[in-house]
Amino acid sequence: MKNTHKFTLKLIKRATLLCVIMLSISACNQLFSMKIVRFADKDSYQADPQTLETVDRTFYSALHLGDWHYQGSNTSFGEVRAFIKIPQKLDLAKNVQEQYLQQIICPGEDNLDLWYKLRNMDLEIHIYTKNKNSTISATCVNPLQQEDIQSV
């Protein structure tokens, strides 16, 4: 009976160790899939104030005459988020709204200054009606990143 007890404890310890290893591997895979590890230094994945000013100028000039109001941008790890307040919710499915933002609101590929500054970062557009915590968002396609992918 005593040997069975020791065997069971060893089995539980090994199973626990195996679970910890599997969770560690999973966490590493998630870090790689989030594009966190692809950057060599902090400056290449954190937007500087000049980049945020360029984003702000781009959207303010595009939206200053209509009912949609540009509310500024902020930066996070590997991305810049631009916020736009709209008067009422769009009567479209969420995926259609995302496509609309990508095709109509995202800056064009001719805006090379902006895309060059955002080369290693994603640009996300967020629209909302009342609360920034409840947004519909879309990630703009950076044509410079597309060129990098095609050349690989």
mmCIF file of C-alpha atoms in Angstrom:
data_model
loop_
_atom_site.group_PDB
_atom_site.id
_atom_site.type_symbol
_atom_site.label_atom_id
_atom_site.label_comp_id
_atom_site.label_asym_id
_atom_site.label_seq_id
_atom_site.Cartn_x
_atom_site.Cartn_y
_atom_site.Cartn_z
ATOM 1 C CA MET A 1 0.000 0.000 0.000
ATOM 2 C CA LYS A 2 2.864 2.366 0.848
ATOM 3 C CA ASN A 3 4.543 1.797 -2.558
ATOM 4 C CA THR A 4 1.278 2.563 -4.334
ATOM 5 C CA HIS A 5 1.016 5.843 -2.426
ATOM 6 C CA LYS A 6 4.590 6.854 -3.417
ATOM 7 C CA PHE A 7 3.892 5.901 -7.030
ATOM 8 C CA THR A 8 0.719 8.002 -7.052
ATOM 9 C CA LEU A 9 2.555 11.033 -5.610
ATOM 10 C CA LYS A 10 5.322 10.687 -8.218
ATOM 11 C CA LEU A 11 2.709 10.430 -10.949
ATOM 12 C CA ILE A 12 0.918 13.554 -9.688
ATOM 13 C CA LYS A 13 4.203 15.512 -9.482
ATOM 14 C CA ARG A 14 5.179 14.489 -13.012
ATOM 15 C CA ALA A 15 1.725 15.325 -14.357
ATOM 16 C CA THR A 16 1.907 18.750 -12.670
ATOM 17 C CA LEU A 17 5.355 19.373 -14.134
ATOM 18 C CA LEU A 18 4.104 18.357 -17.570
ATOM 19 C CA CYS A 19 1.170 20.781 -17.250
ATOM 20 C CA VAL A 20 3.514 23.632 -16.270
ATOM 21 C CA ILE A 21 5.739 22.889 -19.270
ATOM 22 C CA MET A 22 2.755 22.783 -21.629
ATOM 23 C CA LEU A 23 1.422 26.094 -20.283
ATOM 24 C CA SER A 24 4.870 27.672 -20.702
ATOM 25 C CA ILE A 25 5.069 26.508 -24.308
ATOM 26 C CA SER A 26 1.574 27.823 -24.960
ATOM 27 C CA ALA A 27 2.470 31.221 -23.459
ATOM 28 C CA CYS A 28 5.582 31.453 -25.655
ATOM 29 C CA ASN A 29 3.538 30.617 -28.746
ATOM 30 C CA GLN A 30 1.041 33.345 -27.862
ATOM 31 C CA LEU A 31 3.837 35.892 -27.469
ATOM 32 C CA PHE A 32 5.174 35.026 -30.912
ATOM 33 C CA SER A 33 1.708 35.127 -32.472
ATOM 34 C CA MET A 34 1.090 38.582 -30.964
ATOM 35 C CA LYS A 35 4.150 39.884 -32.843
ATOM 36 C CA ILE A 36 5.744 40.912 -29.560
ATOM 37 C CA VAL A 37 9.022 39.111 -30.081
ATOM 38 C CA ARG A 38 9.606 40.272 -33.667
ATOM 39 C CA PHE A 39 10.909 43.653 -32.555
ATOM 40 C CA ALA A 40 14.555 44.062 -31.612
ATOM 41 C CA ASP A 41 14.254 47.179 -29.454
ATOM 42 C CA LYS A 42 11.549 49.162 -27.719
ATOM 43 C CA ASP A 43 11.754 52.146 -30.080
ATOM 44 C CA SER A 44 10.751 50.026 -33.062
ATOM 45 C CA TYR A 45 7.392 49.006 -31.557
ATOM 46 C CA GLN A 46 6.417 52.077 -29.542
ATOM 47 C CA ALA A 47 5.140 55.131 -31.418
ATOM 48 C CA ASP A 48 6.927 58.360 -30.643
ATOM 49 C CA PRO A 49 5.059 61.684 -30.229
ATOM 50 C CA GLN A 50 5.846 62.739 -33.816
ATOM 51 C CA THR A 51 4.229 59.569 -35.153
ATOM 52 C CA LEU A 52 1.103 60.204 -33.085
ATOM 53 C CA GLU A 53 1.021 63.798 -34.382
ATOM 54 C CA THR A 54 1.191 62.487 -37.961
ATOM 55 C CA VAL A 55 -1.693 60.089 -37.258
ATOM 56 C CA ASP A 56 -3.687 62.909 -35.655
ATOM 57 C CA ARG A 57 -3.095 65.275 -38.599
ATOM 58 C CA THR A 58 -4.073 62.579 -41.088
ATOM 59 C CA PHE A 59 -7.401 61.805 -39.456
ATOM 60 C CA TYR A 60 -8.261 65.313 -38.365
ATOM 61 C CA SER A 61 -7.861 66.651 -41.895
ATOM 62 C CA ALA A 62 -9.961 63.798 -43.309
ATOM 63 C CA LEU A 63 -12.793 64.071 -40.753
ATOM 64 C CA HIS A 64 -12.999 67.703 -39.632
ATOM 65 C CA LEU A 65 -15.949 68.687 -41.861
ATOM 66 C CA GLY A 66 -18.411 65.835 -41.287
ATOM 67 C CA ASP A 67 -20.467 64.339 -38.465
ATOM 68 C CA TRP A 68 -17.650 61.985 -37.514
ATOM 69 C CA HIS A 69 -15.241 63.572 -35.045
ATOM 70 C CA TYR A 70 -11.671 62.485 -34.624
ATOM 71 C CA GLN A 71 -10.879 62.109 -30.922
ATOM 72 C CA GLY A 72 -7.123 61.475 -30.965
ATOM 73 C CA SER A 73 -4.746 58.554 -30.874
ATOM 74 C CA ASN A 74 -2.711 56.612 -28.380
ATOM 75 C CA THR A 75 -0.056 53.971 -28.557
ATOM 76 C CA SER A 76 0.381 50.569 -27.083
ATOM 77 C CA PHE A 77 2.792 47.714 -27.603
ATOM 78 C CA GLY A 78 3.192 47.417 -31.384
ATOM 79 C CA GLU A 79 0.132 49.460 -32.319
ATOM 80 C CA VAL A 80 -1.362 52.923 -32.639
ATOM 81 C CA ARG A 81 -5.072 53.338 -31.978
ATOM 82 C CA ALA A 82 -7.061 56.181 -33.574
ATOM 83 C CA PHE A 83 -10.494 56.991 -32.115
ATOM 84 C CA ILE A 84 -13.424 58.430 -34.021
ATOM 85 C CA LYS A 85 -16.720 59.401 -32.421
ATOM 86 C CA ILE A 86 -19.747 58.904 -34.643
ATOM 87 C CA PRO A 87 -23.253 60.342 -34.013
ATOM 88 C CA GLN A 88 -25.074 56.997 -34.181
ATOM 89 C CA LYS A 89 -24.272 53.353 -34.623
ATOM 90 C CA LEU A 90 -23.863 52.153 -38.184
ATOM 91 C CA ASP A 91 -26.671 49.909 -39.373
ATOM 92 C CA LEU A 92 -24.240 47.269 -40.632
ATOM 93 C CA ALA A 93 -22.999 43.913 -39.409
ATOM 94 C CA LYS A 94 -19.773 44.111 -37.392
ATOM 95 C CA ASN A 95 -17.634 42.460 -40.083
ATOM 96 C CA VAL A 96 -19.068 44.841 -42.718
ATOM 97 C CA GLN A 97 -18.233 47.802 -40.452
ATOM 98 C CA GLU A 98 -14.654 46.522 -40.141
ATOM 99 C CA GLN A 99 -14.371 46.227 -43.925
ATOM 100 C CA TYR A 100 -15.815 49.732 -44.318
ATOM 101 C CA LEU A 101 -13.231 51.154 -41.915
ATOM 102 C CA GLN A 102 -10.409 49.371 -43.736
ATOM 103 C CA GLN A 103 -11.510 50.424 -47.214
ATOM 104 C CA ILE A 104 -12.824 53.952 -46.601
ATOM 105 C CA ILE A 105 -11.368 55.348 -43.366
ATOM 106 C CA CYS A 106 -7.882 53.819 -43.263
ATOM 107 C CA PRO A 107 -5.257 56.051 -44.868
ATOM 108 C CA GLY A 108 -4.385 55.201 -48.460
ATOM 109 C CA GLU A 109 -1.130 53.652 -49.529
ATOM 110 C CA ASP A 110 -0.105 57.020 -51.006
ATOM 111 C CA ASN A 111 0.309 58.373 -47.451
ATOM 112 C CA LEU A 112 3.915 57.132 -47.370
ATOM 113 C CA ASP A 113 5.057 59.423 -44.555
ATOM 114 C CA LEU A 114 2.482 57.939 -42.191
ATOM 115 C CA TRP A 115 3.074 54.341 -43.259
ATOM 116 C CA TYR A 116 6.836 54.719 -43.029
ATOM 117 C CA LYS A 117 6.519 55.984 -39.442
ATOM 118 C CA LEU A 118 4.186 53.070 -38.639
ATOM 119 C CA ARG A 119 6.321 50.462 -40.431
ATOM 120 C CA ASN A 120 6.634 48.104 -37.426
ATOM 121 C CA MET A 121 3.297 48.947 -35.849
ATOM 122 C CA ASP A 122 -0.340 48.238 -36.580
ATOM 123 C CA LEU A 123 -2.770 51.116 -37.059
ATOM 124 C CA GLU A 124 -6.168 50.393 -35.559
ATOM 125 C CA ILE A 125 -9.236 52.519 -36.227
ATOM 126 C CA HIS A 126 -11.853 52.548 -33.457
ATOM 127 C CA ILE A 127 -15.326 54.020 -33.899
ATOM 128 C CA TYR A 128 -17.772 54.554 -31.070
ATOM 129 C CA THR A 129 -20.921 56.495 -30.260
ATOM 130 C CA LYS A 130 -20.788 57.284 -26.530
ATOM 131 C CA ASN A 131 -18.080 55.309 -24.779
ATOM 132 C CA LYS A 132 -14.528 54.534 -25.916
ATOM 133 C CA ASN A 133 -14.763 51.227 -24.058
ATOM 134 C CA SER A 134 -17.367 50.040 -26.562
ATOM 135 C CA THR A 135 -15.799 50.379 -30.000
ATOM 136 C CA ILE A 136 -15.848 48.676 -33.356
ATOM 137 C CA SER A 137 -12.315 48.428 -34.642
ATOM 138 C CA ALA A 138 -10.368 47.453 -37.716
ATOM 139 C CA THR A 139 -6.672 47.137 -38.393
ATOM 140 C CA CYS A 140 -5.434 49.085 -41.380
ATOM 141 C CA VAL A 141 -3.177 47.284 -43.826
ATOM 142 C CA ASN A 142 0.233 48.915 -44.004
ATOM 143 C CA PRO A 143 1.376 48.710 -47.644
ATOM 144 C CA LEU A 144 5.023 48.751 -46.511
ATOM 145 C CA GLN A 145 4.433 45.632 -44.426
ATOM 146 C CA GLN A 146 2.750 44.022 -47.437
ATOM 147 C CA GLU A 147 5.895 44.669 -49.490
ATOM 148 C CA ASP A 148 7.975 43.004 -46.760
ATOM 149 C CA ILE A 149 5.705 39.941 -46.791
ATOM 150 C CA GLN A 150 5.770 39.661 -50.585
ATOM 151 C CA SER A 151 9.567 39.904 -50.727
ATOM 152 C CA VAL A 152 10.017 36.962 -48.338
#
